[in-house]
GROMACS .gro file of C-alpha atoms in nm:
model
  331
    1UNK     CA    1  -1.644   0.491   0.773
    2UNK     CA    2  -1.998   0.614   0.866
    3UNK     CA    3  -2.280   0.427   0.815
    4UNK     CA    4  -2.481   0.622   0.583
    5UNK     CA    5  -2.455   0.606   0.262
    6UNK     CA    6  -2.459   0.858   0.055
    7UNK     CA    7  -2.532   0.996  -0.343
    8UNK     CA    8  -2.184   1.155  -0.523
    9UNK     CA    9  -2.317   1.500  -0.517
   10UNK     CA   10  -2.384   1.469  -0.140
   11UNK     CA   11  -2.077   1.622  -0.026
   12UNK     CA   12  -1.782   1.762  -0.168
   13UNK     CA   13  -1.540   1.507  -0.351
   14UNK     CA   14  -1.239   1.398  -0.151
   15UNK     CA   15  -0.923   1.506  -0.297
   16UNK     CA   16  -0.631   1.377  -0.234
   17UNK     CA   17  -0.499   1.149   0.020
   18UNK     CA   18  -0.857   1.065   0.119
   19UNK     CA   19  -0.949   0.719   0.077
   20UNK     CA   20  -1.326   0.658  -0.053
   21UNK     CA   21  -1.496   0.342   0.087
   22UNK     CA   22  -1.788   0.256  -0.136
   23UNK     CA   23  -2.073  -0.004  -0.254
   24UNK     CA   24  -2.220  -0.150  -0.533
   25UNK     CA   25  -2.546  -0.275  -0.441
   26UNK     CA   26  -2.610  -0.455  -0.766
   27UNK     CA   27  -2.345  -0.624  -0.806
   28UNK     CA   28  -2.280  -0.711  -0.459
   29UNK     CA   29  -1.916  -0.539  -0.426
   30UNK     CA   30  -1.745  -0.329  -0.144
   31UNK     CA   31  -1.423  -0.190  -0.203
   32UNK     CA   32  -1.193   0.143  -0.169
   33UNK     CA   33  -1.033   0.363  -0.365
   34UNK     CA   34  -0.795   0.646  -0.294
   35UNK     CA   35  -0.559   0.912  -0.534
   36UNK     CA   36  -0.253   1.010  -0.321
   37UNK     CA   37  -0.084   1.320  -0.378
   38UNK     CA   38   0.091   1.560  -0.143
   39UNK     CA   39   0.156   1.256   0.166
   40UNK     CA   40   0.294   1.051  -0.114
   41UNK     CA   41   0.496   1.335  -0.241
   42UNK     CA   42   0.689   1.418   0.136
   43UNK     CA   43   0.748   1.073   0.154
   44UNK     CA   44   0.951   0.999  -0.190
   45UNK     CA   45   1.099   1.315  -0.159
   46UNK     CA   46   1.289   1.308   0.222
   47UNK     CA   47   1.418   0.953   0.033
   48UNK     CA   48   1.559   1.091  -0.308
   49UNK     CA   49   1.477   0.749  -0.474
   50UNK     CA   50   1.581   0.672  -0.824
   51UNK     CA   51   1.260   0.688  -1.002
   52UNK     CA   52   1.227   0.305  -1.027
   53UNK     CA   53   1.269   0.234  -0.695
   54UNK     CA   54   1.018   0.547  -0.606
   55UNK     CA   55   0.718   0.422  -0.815
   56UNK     CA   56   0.790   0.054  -0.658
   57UNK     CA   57   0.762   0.225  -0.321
   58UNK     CA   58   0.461   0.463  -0.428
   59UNK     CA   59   0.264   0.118  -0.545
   60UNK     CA   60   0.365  -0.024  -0.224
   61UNK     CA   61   0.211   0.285  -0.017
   62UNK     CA   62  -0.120   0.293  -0.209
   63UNK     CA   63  -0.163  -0.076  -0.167
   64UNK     CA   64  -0.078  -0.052   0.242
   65UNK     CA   65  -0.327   0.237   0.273
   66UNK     CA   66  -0.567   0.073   0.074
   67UNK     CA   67  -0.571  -0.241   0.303
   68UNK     CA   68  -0.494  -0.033   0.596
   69UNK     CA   69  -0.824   0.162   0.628
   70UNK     CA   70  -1.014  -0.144   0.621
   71UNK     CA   71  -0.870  -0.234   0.989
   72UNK     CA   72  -1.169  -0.225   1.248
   73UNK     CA   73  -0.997  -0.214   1.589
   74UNK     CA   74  -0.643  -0.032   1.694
   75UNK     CA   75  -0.287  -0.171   1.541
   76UNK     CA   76  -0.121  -0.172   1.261
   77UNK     CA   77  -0.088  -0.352   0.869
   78UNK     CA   78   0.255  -0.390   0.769
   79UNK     CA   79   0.320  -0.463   0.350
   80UNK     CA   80   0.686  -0.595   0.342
   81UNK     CA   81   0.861  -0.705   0.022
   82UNK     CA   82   1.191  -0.952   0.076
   83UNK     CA   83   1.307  -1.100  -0.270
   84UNK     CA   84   1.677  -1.102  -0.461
   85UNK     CA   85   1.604  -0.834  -0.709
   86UNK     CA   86   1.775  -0.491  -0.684
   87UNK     CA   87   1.567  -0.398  -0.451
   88UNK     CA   88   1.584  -0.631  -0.161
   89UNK     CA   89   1.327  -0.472   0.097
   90UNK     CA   90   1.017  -0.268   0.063
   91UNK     CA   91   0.870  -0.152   0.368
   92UNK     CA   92   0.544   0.024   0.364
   93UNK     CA   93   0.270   0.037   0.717
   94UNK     CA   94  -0.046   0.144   0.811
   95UNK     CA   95  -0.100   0.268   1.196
   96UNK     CA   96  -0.488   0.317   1.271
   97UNK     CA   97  -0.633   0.562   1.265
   98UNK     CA   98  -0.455   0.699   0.958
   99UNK     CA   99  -0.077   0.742   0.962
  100UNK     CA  100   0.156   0.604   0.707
  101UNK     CA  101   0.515   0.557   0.648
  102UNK     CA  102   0.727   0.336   0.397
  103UNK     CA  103   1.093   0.352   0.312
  104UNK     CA  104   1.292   0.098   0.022
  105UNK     CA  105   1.626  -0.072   0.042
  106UNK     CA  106   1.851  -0.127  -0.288
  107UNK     CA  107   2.182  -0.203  -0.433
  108UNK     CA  108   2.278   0.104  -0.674
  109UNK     CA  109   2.534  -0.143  -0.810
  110UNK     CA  110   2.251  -0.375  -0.879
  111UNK     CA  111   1.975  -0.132  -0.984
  112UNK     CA  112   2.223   0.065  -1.243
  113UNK     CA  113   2.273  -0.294  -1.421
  114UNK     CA  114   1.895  -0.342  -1.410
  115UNK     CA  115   1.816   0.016  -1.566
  116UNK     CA  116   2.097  -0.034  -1.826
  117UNK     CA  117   1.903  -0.375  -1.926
  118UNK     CA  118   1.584  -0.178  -1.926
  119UNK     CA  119   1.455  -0.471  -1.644
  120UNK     CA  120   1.278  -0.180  -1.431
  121UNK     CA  121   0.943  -0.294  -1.384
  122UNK     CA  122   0.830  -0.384  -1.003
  123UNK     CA  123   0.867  -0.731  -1.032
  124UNK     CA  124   1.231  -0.728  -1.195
  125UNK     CA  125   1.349  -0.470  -0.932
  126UNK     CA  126   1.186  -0.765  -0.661
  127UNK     CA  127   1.282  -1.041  -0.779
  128UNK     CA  128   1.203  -1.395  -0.624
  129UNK     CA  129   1.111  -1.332  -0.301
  130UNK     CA  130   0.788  -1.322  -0.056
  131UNK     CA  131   0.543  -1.042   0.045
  132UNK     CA  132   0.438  -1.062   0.390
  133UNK     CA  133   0.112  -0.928   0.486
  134UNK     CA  134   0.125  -0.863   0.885
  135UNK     CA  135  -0.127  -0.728   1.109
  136UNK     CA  136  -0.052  -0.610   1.481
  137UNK     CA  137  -0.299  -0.573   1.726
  138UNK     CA  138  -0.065  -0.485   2.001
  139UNK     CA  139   0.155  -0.614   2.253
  140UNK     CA  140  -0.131  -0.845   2.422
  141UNK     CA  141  -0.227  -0.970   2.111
  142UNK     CA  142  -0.102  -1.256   1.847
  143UNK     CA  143   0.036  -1.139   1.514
  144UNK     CA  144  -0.120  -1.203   1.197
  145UNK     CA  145   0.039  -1.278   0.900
  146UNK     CA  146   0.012  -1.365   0.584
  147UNK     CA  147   0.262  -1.448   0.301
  148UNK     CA  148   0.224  -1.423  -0.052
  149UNK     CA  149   0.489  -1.555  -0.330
  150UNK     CA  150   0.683  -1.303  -0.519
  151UNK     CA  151   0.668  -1.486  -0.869
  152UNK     CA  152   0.689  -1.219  -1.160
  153UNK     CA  153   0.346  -1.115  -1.091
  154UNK     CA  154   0.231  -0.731  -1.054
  155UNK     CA  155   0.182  -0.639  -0.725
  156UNK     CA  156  -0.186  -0.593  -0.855
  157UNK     CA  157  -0.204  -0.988  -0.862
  158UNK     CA  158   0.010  -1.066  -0.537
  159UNK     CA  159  -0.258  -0.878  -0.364
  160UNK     CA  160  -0.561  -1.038  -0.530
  161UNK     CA  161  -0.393  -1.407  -0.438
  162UNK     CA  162  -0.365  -1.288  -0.110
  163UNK     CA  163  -0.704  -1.235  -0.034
  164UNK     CA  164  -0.814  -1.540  -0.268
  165UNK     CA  165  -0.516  -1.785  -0.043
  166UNK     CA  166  -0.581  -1.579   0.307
  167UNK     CA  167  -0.941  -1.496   0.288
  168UNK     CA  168  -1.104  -1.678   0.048
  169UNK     CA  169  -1.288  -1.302  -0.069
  170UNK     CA  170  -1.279  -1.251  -0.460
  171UNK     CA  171  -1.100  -0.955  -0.460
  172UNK     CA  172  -0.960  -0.685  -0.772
  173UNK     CA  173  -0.721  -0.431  -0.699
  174UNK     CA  174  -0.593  -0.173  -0.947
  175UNK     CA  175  -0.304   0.053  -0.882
  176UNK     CA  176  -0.152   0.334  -1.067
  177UNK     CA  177   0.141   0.537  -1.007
  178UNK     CA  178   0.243   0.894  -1.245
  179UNK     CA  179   0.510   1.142  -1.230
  180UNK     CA  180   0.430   1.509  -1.292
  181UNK     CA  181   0.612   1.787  -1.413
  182UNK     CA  182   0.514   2.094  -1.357
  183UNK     CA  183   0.578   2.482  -1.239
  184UNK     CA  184   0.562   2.605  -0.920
  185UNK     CA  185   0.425   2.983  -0.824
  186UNK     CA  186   0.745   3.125  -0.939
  187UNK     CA  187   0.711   2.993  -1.247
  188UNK     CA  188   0.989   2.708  -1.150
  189UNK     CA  189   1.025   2.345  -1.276
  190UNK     CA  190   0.874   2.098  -1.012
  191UNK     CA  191   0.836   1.759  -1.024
  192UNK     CA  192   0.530   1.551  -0.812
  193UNK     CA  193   0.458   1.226  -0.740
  194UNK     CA  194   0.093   1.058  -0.796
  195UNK     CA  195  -0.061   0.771  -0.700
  196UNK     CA  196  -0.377   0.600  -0.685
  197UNK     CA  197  -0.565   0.270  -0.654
  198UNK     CA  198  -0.914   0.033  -0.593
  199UNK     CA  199  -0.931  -0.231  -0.437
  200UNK     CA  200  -1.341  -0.422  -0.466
  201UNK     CA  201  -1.401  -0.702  -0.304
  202UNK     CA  202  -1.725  -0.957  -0.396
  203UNK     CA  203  -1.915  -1.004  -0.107
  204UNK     CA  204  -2.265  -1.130  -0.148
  205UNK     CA  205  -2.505  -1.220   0.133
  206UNK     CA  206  -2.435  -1.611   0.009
  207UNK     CA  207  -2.085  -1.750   0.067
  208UNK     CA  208  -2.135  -2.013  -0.168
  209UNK     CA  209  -2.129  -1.726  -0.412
  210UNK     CA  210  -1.778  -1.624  -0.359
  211UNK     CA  211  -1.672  -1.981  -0.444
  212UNK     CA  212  -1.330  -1.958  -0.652
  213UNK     CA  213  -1.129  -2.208  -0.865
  214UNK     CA  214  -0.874  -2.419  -0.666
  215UNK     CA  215  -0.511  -2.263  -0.681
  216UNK     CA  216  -0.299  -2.501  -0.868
  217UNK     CA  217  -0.091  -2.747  -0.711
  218UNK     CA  218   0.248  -2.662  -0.867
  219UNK     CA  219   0.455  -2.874  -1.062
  220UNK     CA  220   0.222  -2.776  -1.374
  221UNK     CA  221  -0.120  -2.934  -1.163
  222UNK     CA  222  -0.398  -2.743  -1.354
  223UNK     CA  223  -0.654  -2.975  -1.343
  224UNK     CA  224  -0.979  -3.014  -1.559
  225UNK     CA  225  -1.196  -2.866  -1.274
  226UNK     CA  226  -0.984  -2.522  -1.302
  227UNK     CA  227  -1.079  -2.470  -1.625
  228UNK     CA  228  -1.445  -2.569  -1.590
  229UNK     CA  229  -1.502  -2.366  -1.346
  230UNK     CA  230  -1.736  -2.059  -1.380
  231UNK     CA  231  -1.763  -1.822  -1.130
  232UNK     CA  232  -2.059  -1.570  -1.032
  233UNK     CA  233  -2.156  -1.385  -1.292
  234UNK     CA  234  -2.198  -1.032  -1.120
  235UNK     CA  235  -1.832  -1.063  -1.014
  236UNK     CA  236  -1.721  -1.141  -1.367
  237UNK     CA  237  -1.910  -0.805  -1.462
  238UNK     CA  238  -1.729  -0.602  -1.117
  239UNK     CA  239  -1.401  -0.718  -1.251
  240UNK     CA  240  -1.418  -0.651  -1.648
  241UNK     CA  241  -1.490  -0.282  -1.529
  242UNK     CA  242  -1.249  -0.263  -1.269
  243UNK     CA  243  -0.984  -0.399  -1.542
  244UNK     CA  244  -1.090  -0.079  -1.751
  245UNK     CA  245  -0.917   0.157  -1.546
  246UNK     CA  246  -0.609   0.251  -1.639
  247UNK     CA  247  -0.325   0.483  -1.466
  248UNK     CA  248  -0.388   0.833  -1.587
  249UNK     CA  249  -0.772   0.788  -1.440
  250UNK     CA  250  -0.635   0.705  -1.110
  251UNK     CA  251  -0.372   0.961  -1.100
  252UNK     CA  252  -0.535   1.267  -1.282
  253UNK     CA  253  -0.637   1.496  -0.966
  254UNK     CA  254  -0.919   1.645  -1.240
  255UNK     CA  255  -1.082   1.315  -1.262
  256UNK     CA  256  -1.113   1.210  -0.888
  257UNK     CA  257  -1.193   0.935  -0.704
  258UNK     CA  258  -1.594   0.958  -0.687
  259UNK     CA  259  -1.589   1.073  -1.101
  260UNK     CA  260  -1.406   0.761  -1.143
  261UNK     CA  261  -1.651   0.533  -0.932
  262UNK     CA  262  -1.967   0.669  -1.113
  263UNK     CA  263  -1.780   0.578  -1.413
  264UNK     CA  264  -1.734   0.237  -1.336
  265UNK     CA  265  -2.026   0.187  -1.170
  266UNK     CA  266  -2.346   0.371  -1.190
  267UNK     CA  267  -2.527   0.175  -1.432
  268UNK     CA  268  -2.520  -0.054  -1.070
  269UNK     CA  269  -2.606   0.167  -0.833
  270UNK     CA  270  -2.317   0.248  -0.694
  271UNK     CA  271  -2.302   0.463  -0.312
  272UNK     CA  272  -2.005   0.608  -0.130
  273UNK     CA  273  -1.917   0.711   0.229
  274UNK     CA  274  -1.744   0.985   0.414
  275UNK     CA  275  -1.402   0.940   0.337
  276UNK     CA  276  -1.072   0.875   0.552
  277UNK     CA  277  -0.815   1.103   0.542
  278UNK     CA  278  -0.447   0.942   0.541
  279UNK     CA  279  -0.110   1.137   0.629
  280UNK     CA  280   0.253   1.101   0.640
  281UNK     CA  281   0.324   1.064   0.973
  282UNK     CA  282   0.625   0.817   1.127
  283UNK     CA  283   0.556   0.664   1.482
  284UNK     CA  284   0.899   0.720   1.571
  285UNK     CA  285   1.059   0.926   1.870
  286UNK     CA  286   1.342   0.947   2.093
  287UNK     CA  287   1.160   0.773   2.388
  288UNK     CA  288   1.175   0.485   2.164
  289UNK     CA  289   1.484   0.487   2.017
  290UNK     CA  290   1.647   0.514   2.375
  291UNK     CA  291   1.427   0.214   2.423
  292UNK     CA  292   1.569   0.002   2.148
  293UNK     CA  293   1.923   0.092   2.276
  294UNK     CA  294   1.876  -0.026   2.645
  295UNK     CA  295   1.840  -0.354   2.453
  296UNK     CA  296   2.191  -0.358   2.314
  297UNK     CA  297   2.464  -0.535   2.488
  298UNK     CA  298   2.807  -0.329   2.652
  299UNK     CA  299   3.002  -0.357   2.340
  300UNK     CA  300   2.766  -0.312   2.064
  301UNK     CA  301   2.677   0.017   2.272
  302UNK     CA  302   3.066   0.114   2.279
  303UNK     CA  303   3.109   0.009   1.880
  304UNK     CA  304   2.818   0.254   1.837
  305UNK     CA  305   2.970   0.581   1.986
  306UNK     CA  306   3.169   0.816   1.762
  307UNK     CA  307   3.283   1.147   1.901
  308UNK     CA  308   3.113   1.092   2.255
  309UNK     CA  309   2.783   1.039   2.098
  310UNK     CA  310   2.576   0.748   1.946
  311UNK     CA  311   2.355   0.885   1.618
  312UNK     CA  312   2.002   0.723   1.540
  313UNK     CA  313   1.876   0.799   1.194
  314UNK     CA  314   1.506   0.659   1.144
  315UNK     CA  315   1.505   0.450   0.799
  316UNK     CA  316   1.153   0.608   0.739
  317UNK     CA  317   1.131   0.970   0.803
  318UNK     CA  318   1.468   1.019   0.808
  319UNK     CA  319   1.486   1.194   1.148
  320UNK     CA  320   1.821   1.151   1.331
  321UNK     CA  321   1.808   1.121   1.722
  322UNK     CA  322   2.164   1.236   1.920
  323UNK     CA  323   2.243   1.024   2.235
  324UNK     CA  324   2.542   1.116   2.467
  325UNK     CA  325   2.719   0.821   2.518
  326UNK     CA  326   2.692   0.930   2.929
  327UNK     CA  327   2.342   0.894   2.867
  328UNK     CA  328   2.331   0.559   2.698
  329UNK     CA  329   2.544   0.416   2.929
  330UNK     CA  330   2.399   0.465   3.230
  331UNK     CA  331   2.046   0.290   3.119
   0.00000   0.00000   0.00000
C-alpha cells in the first residue's frame, strides 16, 4: 500500500482480484475491500466442489485475502476451519506478497444428508468446531495464533470476534459470494464463480475510543454493564453503512470496489490507495515434497510405493509429483 492517498477518479478502478485499502477520515475507519473473480474461479474449478462446499470455500478465500494483505513483514496468514459438520476442514492461506491457495475437506455421505435437509448454509456445513487464525513469520520466528469458536455464527461474525477477543480493534467485515451463468465466445453455457468482501476497522487516534462491551462470560452471564454500554458514535455510523451492503454489490463486476466505497462513504470523506493485486498461486514443488518424504520412516516409505513409484498429489492445486521408489529410498 503506498502512502498517498488518493481521489476515486485518480486512477483507473481495480477490477478484479485487486484488493482496495482505503480511509475514512471522518469517521476514523481503515479497512479493505476486494471483488474476486478469475483467481477465485481456477481455484473452485481444479476442485469440482459441490456448490455448498464451493461458496463455503469462496467465503473462506475472500476473508484470508482480506486479512492477508494487511501483513507488514514476510510470512504467511493461515484461515483454518476444524468443526463436526459435513465439512470437517477448510483450509484457505495467504503467502506475502500476494499468493493464495485454499482447498475443503467433506463427507459426501454427510453433505448429501445435509442438502436433502436443506441445512446448507456455512455454519451447518461447519458445525461445532474452532477457526484458527495463524500467522507465520518463518522458521526463526514464533507462531501466532489465534482461535475463534465455531458457534452457528456467519463467518462474517467469527471474524469480527476475532479481532474484538485478539485485538481489541472494532472491526465489520462483510462478505459475499455469487454464482454466474453465462456464455462464453462461442456462444456456450459457462458457469463463474464471484466473490467479494470489506473488512473496516475503527481506529481513532484515542484508544479509549475503541472501548467495546465485555464478551459475556458464558453460562448466560450478560450482565447489566453489556447492555448499558454505548459505544463511539462514529463507529455506530461506519457500521450501519457497512451493514447496507449486500451480496450482489460486492459481486457485480459493473459496480466495483471504489463505486461501492463512494457509496458507502463519501458523505465522510472517504480516500483510497493503489491497490494489491492477489493470484492463485500454490507454494508447492517437488523440492519440497521430496523434503516431506525424507521425514517418513522405512516402512511408511515402502507402504507408499505402488508400481515402483510413490505418487504425491498436492491437496491445493492439485498437482501430482512422481517419485521412483530408487529415488526415495536412497535419501
Amino acid at each position: 500500500m503506498t502512502e498517498t492517498a488518493r481521489g476515486l477518479g485518480e486512477f483507473d478502478f481495480a477490477g478484479d482480484d485487486h484488493v482496495v485499502p482505503f480511509h475514512v477520515e471522518g469517521l476514523d475507519v481503515r479497512g479493505r475491500a476486494v471483488q474476486l473473480g478469475p483467481m477465485l474461479d481456477a481455484i473452485l474449478e481444479r476442485h469440482n466442489y459441490p456448490l455448498p462446499v464451493a461458496r463455503l470455500v469462496a467465503e473462506t478465500v475472500v476473508l484470508t485475502v482480506l486479512l492477508g494483505t494487511s501483513l507488514k513483514f514476510e510470512g504467511k496468514l493461515i484461515v483454518q476451519t476444524q468443526g463436526d459438520g459435513p465439512v470437517d476442514l477448510v483450509v484457505a492461506d495467504f503467502s506475502t506478497p500476494d499468493r493464495v491457495r485454499a482447498y475443503a475437506r467433506y463427507s459426501q455421505e454427510a453433505l448429501a444428508a445435509a442438502e436433502q435437509d436443506g441445512r446448507t448454509e456455512p455454519h451447518e456445513l461447519l458445525g461445532k468446531g474452532v477457526l484458527a487464525f495463524t500467522i507465520d513469520q518463518g522458521a526463526h520466528m514464533q507462531r501466532y495464533q489465534g482461535i475463534v469458536e465455531l458457534d452457528g455464527a456467519t463467518l462474517e461474525d467469527i471474524a469480527g470476534a476475532y479481532f474484538r477477543q485478539s485485538e481489541q480493534i472494532p472491526t465489520k467485515v462483510r462478505l459475499g459470494v455469487a454464482e454466474l451463468l453465462d456464455r462464453d465466445e462461442d456462444g456456450k453455457p459457462r458457469h463463474r464463480w464471484r466473490a467479494g468482501g470489506m473488512v473496516a476497522q475503527f481506529l481513532p487516534d484515542a484508544p479509549e475510543r475503541m472501548r467495546q462491551p465485555d464478551l459475556p462470560g458464558g453460562d448466560g452471564d450478560e450482565g447489566e454493564a453489556i447492555h448499558l454500554f454505548e459505544e463511539d458514535d462514529l463507529w455506530s455510523e461506519a457500521k450501519v453503512m457497512v451493514e447496507t451492503i449486500d451480496t450482489d454489490e460486492l459481486t457485480d463486476p459493473t459496480v466495483g470496489t471504489e463505486r461501492l466505497l463512494y457509496r458507502l462513504f463519501h458523505e465522510r470523506g472517504v480516500r483510497v490507495y493503489q491497490p494489491q493485486a492477489v493470484f492463485d498461486r500454490c507454494s508447492c514443488s517437488r523440492e519440497k515434497i521430496r523434503g516431506v518424504l525424507a521425514g517418513l520412516d522405512r516402512d511408511d516409505i515402502e507402504n507408499s510405493i505402488e508400481d515402483g513409484v510413490i505418487k504425491v498429489t498436492c491437496e491445493f492445486c492439485s498437482t501430482t509429483y512422481r517419485f521412483e521408489a530408487s529415488e526415495v529410498r536412497s535419501q
